[in-house]
Coordinates of C-alpha atoms in Angstrom, one line a residue:
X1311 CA -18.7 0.4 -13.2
X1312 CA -16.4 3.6 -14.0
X1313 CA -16.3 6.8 -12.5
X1314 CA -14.5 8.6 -15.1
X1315 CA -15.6 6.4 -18.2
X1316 CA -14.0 9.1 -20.6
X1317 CA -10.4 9.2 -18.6
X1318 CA -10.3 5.1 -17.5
X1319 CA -10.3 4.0 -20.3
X1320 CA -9.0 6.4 -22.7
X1321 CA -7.1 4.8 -25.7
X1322 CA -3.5 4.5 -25.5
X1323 CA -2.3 7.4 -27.8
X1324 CA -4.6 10.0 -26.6
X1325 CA -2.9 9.0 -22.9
X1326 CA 0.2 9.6 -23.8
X1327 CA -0.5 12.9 -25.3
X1328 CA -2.2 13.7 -22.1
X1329 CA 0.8 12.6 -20.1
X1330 CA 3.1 14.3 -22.3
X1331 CA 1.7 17.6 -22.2
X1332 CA 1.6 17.2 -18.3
X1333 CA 4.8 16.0 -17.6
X1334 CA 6.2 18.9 -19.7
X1335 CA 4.2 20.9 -17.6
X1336 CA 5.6 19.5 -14.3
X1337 CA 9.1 19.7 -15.4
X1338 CA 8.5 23.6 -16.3
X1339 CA 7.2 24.3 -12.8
X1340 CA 9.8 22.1 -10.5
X1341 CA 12.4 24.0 -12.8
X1342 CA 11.2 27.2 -12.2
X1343 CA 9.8 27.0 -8.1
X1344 CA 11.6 24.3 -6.1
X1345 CA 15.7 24.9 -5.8
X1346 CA 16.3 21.3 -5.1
X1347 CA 15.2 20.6 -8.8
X1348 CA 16.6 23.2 -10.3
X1349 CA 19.8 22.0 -9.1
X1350 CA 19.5 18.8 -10.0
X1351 CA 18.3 18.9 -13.5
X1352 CA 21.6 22.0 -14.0
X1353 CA 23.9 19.4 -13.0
X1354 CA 22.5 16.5 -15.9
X1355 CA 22.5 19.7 -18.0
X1356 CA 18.7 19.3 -18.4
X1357 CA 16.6 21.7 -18.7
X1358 CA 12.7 21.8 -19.4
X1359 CA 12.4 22.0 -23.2
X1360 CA 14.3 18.9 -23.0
X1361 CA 11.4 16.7 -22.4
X1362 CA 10.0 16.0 -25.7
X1363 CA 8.0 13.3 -24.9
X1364 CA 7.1 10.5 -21.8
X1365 CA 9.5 8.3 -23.1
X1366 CA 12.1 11.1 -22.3
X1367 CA 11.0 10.6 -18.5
X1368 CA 14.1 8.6 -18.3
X1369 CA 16.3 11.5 -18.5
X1370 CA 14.8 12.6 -14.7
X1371 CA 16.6 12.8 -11.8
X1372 CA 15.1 10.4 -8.9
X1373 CA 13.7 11.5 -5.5
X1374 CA 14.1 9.5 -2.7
X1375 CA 12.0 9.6 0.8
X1376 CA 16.0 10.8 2.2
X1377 CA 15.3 14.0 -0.5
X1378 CA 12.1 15.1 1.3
X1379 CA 13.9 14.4 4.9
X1380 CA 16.5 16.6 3.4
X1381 CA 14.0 19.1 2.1
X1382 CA 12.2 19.1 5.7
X1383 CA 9.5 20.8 6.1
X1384 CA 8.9 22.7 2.6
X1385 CA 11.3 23.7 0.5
X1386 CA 10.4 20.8 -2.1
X1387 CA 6.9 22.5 -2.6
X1388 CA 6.8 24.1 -6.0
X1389 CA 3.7 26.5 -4.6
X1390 CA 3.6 29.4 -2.4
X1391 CA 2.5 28.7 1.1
X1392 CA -0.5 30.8 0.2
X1393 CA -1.5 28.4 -1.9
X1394 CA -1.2 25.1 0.0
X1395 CA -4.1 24.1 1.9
X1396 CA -3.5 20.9 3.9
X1397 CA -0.7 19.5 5.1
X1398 CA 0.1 15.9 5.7
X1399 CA 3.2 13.9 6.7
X1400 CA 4.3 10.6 7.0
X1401 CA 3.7 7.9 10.4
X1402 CA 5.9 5.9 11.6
X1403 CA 9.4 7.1 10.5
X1404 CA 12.3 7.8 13.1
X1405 CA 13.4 11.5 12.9
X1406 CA 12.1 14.1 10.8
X1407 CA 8.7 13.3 9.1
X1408 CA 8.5 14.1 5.4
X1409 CA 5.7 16.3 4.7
X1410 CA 3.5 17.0 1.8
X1411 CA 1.4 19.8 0.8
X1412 CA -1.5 20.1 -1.1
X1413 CA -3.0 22.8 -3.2
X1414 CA -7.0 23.5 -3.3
X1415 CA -6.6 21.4 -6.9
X1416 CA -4.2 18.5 -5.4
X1417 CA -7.3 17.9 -3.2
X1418 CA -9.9 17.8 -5.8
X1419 CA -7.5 15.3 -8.0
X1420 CA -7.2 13.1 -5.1
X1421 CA -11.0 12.9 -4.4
X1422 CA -11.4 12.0 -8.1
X1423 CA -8.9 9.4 -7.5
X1424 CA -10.4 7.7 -4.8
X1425 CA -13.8 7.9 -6.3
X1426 CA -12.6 5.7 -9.5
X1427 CA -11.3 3.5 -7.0
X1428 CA -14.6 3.5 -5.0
X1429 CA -16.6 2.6 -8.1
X1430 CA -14.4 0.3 -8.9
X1431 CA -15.4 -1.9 -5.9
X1432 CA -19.2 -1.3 -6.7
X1433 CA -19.7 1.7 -3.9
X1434 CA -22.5 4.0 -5.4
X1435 CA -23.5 7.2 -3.3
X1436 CA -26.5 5.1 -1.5
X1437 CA -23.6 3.2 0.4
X1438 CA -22.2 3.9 4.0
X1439 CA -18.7 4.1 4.3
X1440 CA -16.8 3.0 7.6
X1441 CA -13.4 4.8 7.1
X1442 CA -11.4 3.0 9.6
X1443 CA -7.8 4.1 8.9
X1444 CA -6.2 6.4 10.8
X1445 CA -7.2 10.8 10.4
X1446 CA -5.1 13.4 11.1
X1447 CA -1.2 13.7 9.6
X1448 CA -1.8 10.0 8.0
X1449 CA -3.4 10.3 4.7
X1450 CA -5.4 7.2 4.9
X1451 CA -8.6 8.3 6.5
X1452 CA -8.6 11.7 4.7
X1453 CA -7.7 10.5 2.0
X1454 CA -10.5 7.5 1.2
X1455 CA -13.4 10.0 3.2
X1456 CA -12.8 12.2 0.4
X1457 CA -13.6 10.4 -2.1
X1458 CA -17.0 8.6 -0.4
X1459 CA -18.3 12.2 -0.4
X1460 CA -17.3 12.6 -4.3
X1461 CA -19.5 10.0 -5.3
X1462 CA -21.7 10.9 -2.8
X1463 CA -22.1 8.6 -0.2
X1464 CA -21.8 8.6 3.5
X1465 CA -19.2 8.6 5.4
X1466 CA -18.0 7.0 8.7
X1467 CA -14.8 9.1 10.0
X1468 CA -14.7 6.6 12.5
X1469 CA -10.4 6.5 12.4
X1470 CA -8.5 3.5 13.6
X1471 CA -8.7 2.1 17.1
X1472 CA -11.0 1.5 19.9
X1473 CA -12.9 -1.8 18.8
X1474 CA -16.1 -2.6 20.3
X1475 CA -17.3 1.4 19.2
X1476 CA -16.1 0.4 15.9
X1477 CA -18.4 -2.6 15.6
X1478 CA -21.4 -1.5 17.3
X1479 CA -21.5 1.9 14.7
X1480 CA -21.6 -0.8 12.1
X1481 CA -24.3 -2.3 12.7
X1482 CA -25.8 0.3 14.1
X1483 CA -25.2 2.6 11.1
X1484 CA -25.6 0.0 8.9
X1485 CA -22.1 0.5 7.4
X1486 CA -22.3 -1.2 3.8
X1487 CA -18.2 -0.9 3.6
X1488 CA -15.2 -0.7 5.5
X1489 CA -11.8 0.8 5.0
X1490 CA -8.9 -0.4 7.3
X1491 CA -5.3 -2.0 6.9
X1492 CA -5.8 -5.5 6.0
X1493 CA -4.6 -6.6 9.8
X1494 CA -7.4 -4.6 11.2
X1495 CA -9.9 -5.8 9.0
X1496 CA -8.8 -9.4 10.3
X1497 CA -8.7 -8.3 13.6
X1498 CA -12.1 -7.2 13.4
X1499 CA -13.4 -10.0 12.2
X1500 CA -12.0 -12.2 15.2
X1501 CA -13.7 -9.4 17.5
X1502 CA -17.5 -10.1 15.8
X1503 CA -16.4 -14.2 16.0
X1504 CA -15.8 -13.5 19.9
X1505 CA -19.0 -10.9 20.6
X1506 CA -21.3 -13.5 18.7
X1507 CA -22.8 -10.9 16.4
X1508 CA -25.0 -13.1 14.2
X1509 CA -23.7 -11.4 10.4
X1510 CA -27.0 -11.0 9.5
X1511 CA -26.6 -8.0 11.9
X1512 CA -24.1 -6.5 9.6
X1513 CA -24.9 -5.0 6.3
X1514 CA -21.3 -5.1 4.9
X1515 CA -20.6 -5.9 1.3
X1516 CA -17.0 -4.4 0.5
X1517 CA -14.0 -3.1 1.5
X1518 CA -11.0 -1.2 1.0
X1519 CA -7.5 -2.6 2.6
X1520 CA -4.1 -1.2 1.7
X1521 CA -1.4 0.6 3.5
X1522 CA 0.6 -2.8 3.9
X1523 CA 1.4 -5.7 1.9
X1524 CA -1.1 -8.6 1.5
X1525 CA -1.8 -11.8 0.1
X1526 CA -4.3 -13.7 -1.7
X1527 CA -5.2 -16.0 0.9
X1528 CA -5.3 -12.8 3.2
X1529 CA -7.7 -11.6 1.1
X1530 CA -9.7 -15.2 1.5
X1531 CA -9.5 -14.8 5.4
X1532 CA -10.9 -11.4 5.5
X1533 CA -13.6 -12.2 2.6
X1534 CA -14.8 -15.5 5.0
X1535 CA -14.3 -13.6 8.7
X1536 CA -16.0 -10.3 7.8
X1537 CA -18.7 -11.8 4.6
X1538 CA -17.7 -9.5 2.0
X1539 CA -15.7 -8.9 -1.1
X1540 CA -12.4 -7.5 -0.9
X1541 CA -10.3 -5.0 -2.8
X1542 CA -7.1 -3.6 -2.4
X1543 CA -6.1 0.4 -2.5
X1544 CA -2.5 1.6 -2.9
X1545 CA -1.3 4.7 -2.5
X1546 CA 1.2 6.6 -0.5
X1547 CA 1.4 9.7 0.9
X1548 CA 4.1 11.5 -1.0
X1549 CA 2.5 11.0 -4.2
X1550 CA -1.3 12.0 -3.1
X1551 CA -2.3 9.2 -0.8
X1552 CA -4.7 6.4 -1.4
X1553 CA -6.0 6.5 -4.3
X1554 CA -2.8 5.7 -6.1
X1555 CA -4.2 2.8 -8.1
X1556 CA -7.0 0.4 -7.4
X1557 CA -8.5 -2.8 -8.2
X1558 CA -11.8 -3.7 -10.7
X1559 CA -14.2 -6.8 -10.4
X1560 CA -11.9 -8.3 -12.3
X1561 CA -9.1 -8.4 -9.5
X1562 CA -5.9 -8.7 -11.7
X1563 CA -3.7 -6.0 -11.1
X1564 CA -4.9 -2.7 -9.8
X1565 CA -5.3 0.1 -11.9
X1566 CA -2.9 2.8 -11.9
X1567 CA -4.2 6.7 -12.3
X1568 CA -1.8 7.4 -14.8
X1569 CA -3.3 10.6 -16.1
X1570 CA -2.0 11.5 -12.8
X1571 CA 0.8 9.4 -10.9
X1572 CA 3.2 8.0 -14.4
X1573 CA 4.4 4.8 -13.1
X1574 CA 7.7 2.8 -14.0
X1575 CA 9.3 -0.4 -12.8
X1576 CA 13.3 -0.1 -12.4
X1577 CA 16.0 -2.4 -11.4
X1578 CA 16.7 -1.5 -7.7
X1579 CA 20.5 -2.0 -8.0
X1580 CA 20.8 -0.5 -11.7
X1581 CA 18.5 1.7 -11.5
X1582 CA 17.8 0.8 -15.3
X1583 CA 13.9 0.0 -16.4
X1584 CA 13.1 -3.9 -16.4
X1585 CA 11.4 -5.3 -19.3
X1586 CA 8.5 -5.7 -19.3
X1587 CA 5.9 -8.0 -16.5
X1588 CA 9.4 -8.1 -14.9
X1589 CA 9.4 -7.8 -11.4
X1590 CA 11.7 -4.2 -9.8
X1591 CA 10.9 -1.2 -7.9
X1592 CA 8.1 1.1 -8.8
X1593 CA 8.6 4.6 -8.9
X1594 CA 5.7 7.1 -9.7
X1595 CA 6.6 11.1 -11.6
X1596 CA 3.4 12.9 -10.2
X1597 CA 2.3 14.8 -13.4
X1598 CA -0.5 17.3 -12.1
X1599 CA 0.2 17.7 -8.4
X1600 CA 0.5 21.8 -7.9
X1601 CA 2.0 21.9 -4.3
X1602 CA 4.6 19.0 -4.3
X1603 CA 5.3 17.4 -7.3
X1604 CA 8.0 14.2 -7.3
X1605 CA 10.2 13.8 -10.6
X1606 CA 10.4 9.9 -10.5
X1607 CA 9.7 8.9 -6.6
X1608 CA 11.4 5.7 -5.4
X1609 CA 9.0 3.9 -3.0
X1610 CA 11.1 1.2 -2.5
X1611 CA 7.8 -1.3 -3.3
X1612 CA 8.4 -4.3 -5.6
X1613 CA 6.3 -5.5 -8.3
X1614 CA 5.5 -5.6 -12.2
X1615 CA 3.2 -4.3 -14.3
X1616 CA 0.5 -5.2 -16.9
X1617 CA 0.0 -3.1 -19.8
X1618 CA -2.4 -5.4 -21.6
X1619 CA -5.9 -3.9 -22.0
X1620 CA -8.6 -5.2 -18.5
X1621 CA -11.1 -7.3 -19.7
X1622 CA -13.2 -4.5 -17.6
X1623 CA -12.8 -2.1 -20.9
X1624 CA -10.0 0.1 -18.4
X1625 CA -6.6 0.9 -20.0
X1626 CA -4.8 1.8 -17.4
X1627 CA -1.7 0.5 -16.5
X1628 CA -1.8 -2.1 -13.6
X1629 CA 0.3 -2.8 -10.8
X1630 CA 0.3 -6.3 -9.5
X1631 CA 0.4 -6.9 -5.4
X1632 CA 3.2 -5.8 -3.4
X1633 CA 5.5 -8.3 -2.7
X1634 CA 7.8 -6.6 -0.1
X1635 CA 10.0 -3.6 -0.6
X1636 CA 13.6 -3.4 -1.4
X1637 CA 14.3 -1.5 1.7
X1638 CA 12.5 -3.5 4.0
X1639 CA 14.0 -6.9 2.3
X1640 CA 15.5 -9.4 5.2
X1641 CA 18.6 -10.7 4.6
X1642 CA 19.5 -13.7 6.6
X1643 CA 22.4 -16.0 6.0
X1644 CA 22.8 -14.3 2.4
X1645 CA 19.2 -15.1 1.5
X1646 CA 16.6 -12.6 1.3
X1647 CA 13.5 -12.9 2.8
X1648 CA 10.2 -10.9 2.8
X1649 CA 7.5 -11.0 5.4
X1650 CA 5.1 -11.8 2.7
X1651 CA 6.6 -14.7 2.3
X1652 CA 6.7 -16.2 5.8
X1653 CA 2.4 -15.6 5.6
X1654 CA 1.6 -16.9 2.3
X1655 CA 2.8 -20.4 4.2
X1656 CA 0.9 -19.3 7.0
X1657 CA -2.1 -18.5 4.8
X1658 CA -2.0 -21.4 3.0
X1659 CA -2.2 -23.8 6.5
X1660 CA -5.6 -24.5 8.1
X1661 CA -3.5 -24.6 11.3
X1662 CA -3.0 -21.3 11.9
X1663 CA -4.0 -17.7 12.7
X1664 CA -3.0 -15.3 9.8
X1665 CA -0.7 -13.4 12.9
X1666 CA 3.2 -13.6 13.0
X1667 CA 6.2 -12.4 14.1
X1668 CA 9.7 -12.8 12.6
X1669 CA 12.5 -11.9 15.3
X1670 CA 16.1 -11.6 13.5
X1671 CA 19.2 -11.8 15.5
X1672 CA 22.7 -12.3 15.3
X1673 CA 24.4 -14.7 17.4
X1674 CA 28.0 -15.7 17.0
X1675 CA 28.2 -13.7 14.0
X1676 CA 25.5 -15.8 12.3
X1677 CA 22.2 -14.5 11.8
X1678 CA 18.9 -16.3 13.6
X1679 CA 15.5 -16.0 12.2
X1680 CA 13.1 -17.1 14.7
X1681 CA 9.0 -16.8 13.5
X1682 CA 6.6 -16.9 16.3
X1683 CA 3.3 -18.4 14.6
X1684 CA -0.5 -18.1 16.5
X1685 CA -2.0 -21.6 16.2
X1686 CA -5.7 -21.7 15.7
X1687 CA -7.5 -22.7 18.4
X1688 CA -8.9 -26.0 17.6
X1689 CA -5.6 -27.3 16.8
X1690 CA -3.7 -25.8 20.0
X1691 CA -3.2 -28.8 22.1
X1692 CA -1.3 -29.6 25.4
X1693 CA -0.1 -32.8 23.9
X1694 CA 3.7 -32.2 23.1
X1695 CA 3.4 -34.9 20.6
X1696 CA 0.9 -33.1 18.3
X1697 CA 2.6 -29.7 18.9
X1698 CA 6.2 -31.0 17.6
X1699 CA 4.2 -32.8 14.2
X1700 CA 2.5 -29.2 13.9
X1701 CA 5.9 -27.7 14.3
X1702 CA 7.6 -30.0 11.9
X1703 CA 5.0 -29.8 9.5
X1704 CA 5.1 -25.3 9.0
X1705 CA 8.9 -25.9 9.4
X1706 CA 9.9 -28.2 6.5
X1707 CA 7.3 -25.9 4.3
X1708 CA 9.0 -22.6 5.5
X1709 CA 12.1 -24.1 4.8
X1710 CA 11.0 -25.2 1.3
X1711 CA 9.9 -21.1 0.7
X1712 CA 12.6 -18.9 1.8
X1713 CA 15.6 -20.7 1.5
X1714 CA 16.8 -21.3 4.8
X1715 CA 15.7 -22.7 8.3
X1716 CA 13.9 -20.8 11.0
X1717 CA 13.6 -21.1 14.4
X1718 CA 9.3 -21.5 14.6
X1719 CA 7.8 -21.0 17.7
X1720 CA 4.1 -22.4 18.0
X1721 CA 1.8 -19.8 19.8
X1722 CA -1.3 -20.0 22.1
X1723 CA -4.2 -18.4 20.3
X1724 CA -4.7 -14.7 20.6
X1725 CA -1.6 -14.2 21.9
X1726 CA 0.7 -12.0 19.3
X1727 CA -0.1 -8.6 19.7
X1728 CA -2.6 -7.3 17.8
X1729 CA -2.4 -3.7 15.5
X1730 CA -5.4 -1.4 14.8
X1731 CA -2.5 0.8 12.1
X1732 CA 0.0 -1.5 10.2
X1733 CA 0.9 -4.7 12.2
X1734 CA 4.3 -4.7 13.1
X1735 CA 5.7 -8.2 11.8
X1736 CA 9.2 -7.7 12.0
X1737 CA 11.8 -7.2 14.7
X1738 CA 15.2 -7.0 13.9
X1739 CA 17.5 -7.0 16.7
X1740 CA 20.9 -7.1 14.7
X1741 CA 20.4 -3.1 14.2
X1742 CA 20.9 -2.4 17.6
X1743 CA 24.6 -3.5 17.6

């Protein structure tokens, strides 16, 4: 099911056209309204007529998340305050936010993007939307409600947090889908386990979980724990939001809006594009955003992409899962290690709780990695004997994964912290020297 038939799955040619005559378009108005730019493309002796086509997208200077820090609050928008209508900025960051603004029509795209992703998962306007992700300067919860109400449905602006109201407006609602970071959505489902809410009280079919990497057998767990199907949603804030790309029935990549957000996949240390189905960093060159548009955004997340028609009919571009990002890449001992890797063992172990913690320190001038693992409870056992096999057992496969020993520490159940935002799964103590 499409909600844009005509756009998703346009035929190649005509896309490019389209995202040559927008990028052109982009370039004309960065050039002209934001000094930071202007600058930029003077010094590479570019200037707008140079852009012949979307291969010449190469010739663009990058923006980097430091650029809009830089740039703080507005003087990357290419729009007159007058004409910006929201503002959003980004959670989590030390410092100065980076903010984005958004013209009456940036809104309307973004709706329209979150509706194709919506359809995508089956929602139609007779379903009831739980938006669980956080409102307010985050652009998750905004940014999914608005496209419920595009297709029609009804919306939940229920936000992130506060558990047992969460659960009891869903069955009392009769919420039919949920949006949340994949964490939450697990964490919910431990909360119904433990209130003994038969699922036949629930009416949930589907849900949307992004706004931190995930796994397969993530996916599995959430599916079983909460009874639905699940699909992820990618998007970050300086390029719209969610709604960034999405996944079909199909589940093989999720579909990029490219009529919109022009992805590419680049070495990280070169800089240079990968060939293709290569793994690198995507970077996105928003080509119809009015209030900030990015010429060739690093977002720092790794993956490939698939340019091979879906056997859904779209022909869109597709992103494969997030496997980490290049900034947020552990290296330990001269190996480099991503959190995601550390839970696909996890995942993949009957033995334990999908919640971890990696602590990184530096003792002696040698780096420790120590990974604190929540054993399920059935298997958590005062007998030191069966503790130390358990422990051997995640330790050798760990090993096996990354490259290099860790220190795994064997945790009661329900123990770990839990996160109702993005679960923080890594502390790394060797930046505070």
């Amino acid at each position: 099911m499409m909600w844009n038939e005509t756009m998703e799955s346009m035929p190649l040619e005509e896309l490019r056209k389209i995202q040559r005559i927008r990028l052109q378009k982009t370039v004309e108005k960065v050039y002209l309204n934001t000094p930071f730019y202007r600058k930029k493309l003077q010094e590479m002796g570019l200037e707008p007529g140079d852009i012949q086509s979307i291969d010449d997208i190469v010739k663009l200077p990058f923006t980097t998340k430091q650029d809009l820090r830089d740039n703080y609050p507005f003087d990357l928008f290419a729009s007159p305050m007058s004409e910006i209508v929201r503002l959003h900025a980004s959670s989590g960051t030390t410092g100065r936010p980076t903010v984005v603004g958004y013209s009456r029509k940036d809104l309307s795209i973004w709706s329209e993007a979150a509706a194709r992703c919506i359809t995508a998962y089956g929602g139609t306007k007779d379903d009831i939307f739980q938006v669980s992700y956080g409102y307010g300067l985050f652009t998750g919860g905004l940014g999914v409600h608005g496209g419920v109400e595009k297709i029609g449905g009804t919306v939940i602006p229920m936000s992130s947090g506060n558990t047992d109201k969460q659960i009891m407006l869903m069955r009392d609602f009769g919420a039919t889908a949920i949006a949340c970071t994949p964490s939450y959505a697990l964490f919910l489902g431990e909360a119904i386990r433990d209130m003994n809410i038969p699922r036949e009280q629930l009416r949930l079919r589907f849900g949307a979980f992004g706004a931190e990497p995930w796994t397969e057998s993530m996916r599995k767990e959430i599916e079983d724990k909460l009874g639905i199907k699940a699909y992820d949603i990618y998007g970050l804030s300086e390029i719209i939001g969610p709604g960034v790309s999405y996944e079909c029935e199909c589940q093989n990549g999720s579909h990029i809006n490219e009529d919109h957000f022009f992805p590419e996949i680049l070495n990280p240390e070169t800089l240079k594009p990968v060939k293709p189905g290569e793994q690198g960093e995507l970077v996105f060159t928003t080509i119809t955003k009015e209030g900030m548009p990015l010429l060739r955004y690093r977002t720092k997340d790794l993956c490939s992409l698939i340019y091979e028609k879906c056997d859904c009919g779209r022909t869109f571009t597709r992103m494969t899962r997030i496997t980490g990002r290049s900034d947020d890449m552990l290296i330990i001992r001269g190996v480099n290690v991503f959190p995601s890797q550390v839970e696909s063992v996890i995942l993949e172990m009957a033995e334990f709780e999908p919640h971890y913690l990696l602590i990184v320190d530096r003792m002696n001038n040698l780096d420790t990695l120590q990974i604190q693992v929540e054993t399920r409870p059935e298997y958590f056992s005062d007998e030191i004997n069966k503790m130390l096999i358990l422990k051997k057992k995640i330790s050798h496969r760990l090993q096996s994964v990354l490259g290099i020993s860790a220190d795994v520490k064997l945790m009661e159940p329900r123990s770990l912290e839990r996160s109702t935002g993005k679960a923080k799964r890594v502390i790394d103590n060797r930046k505070l020297d």
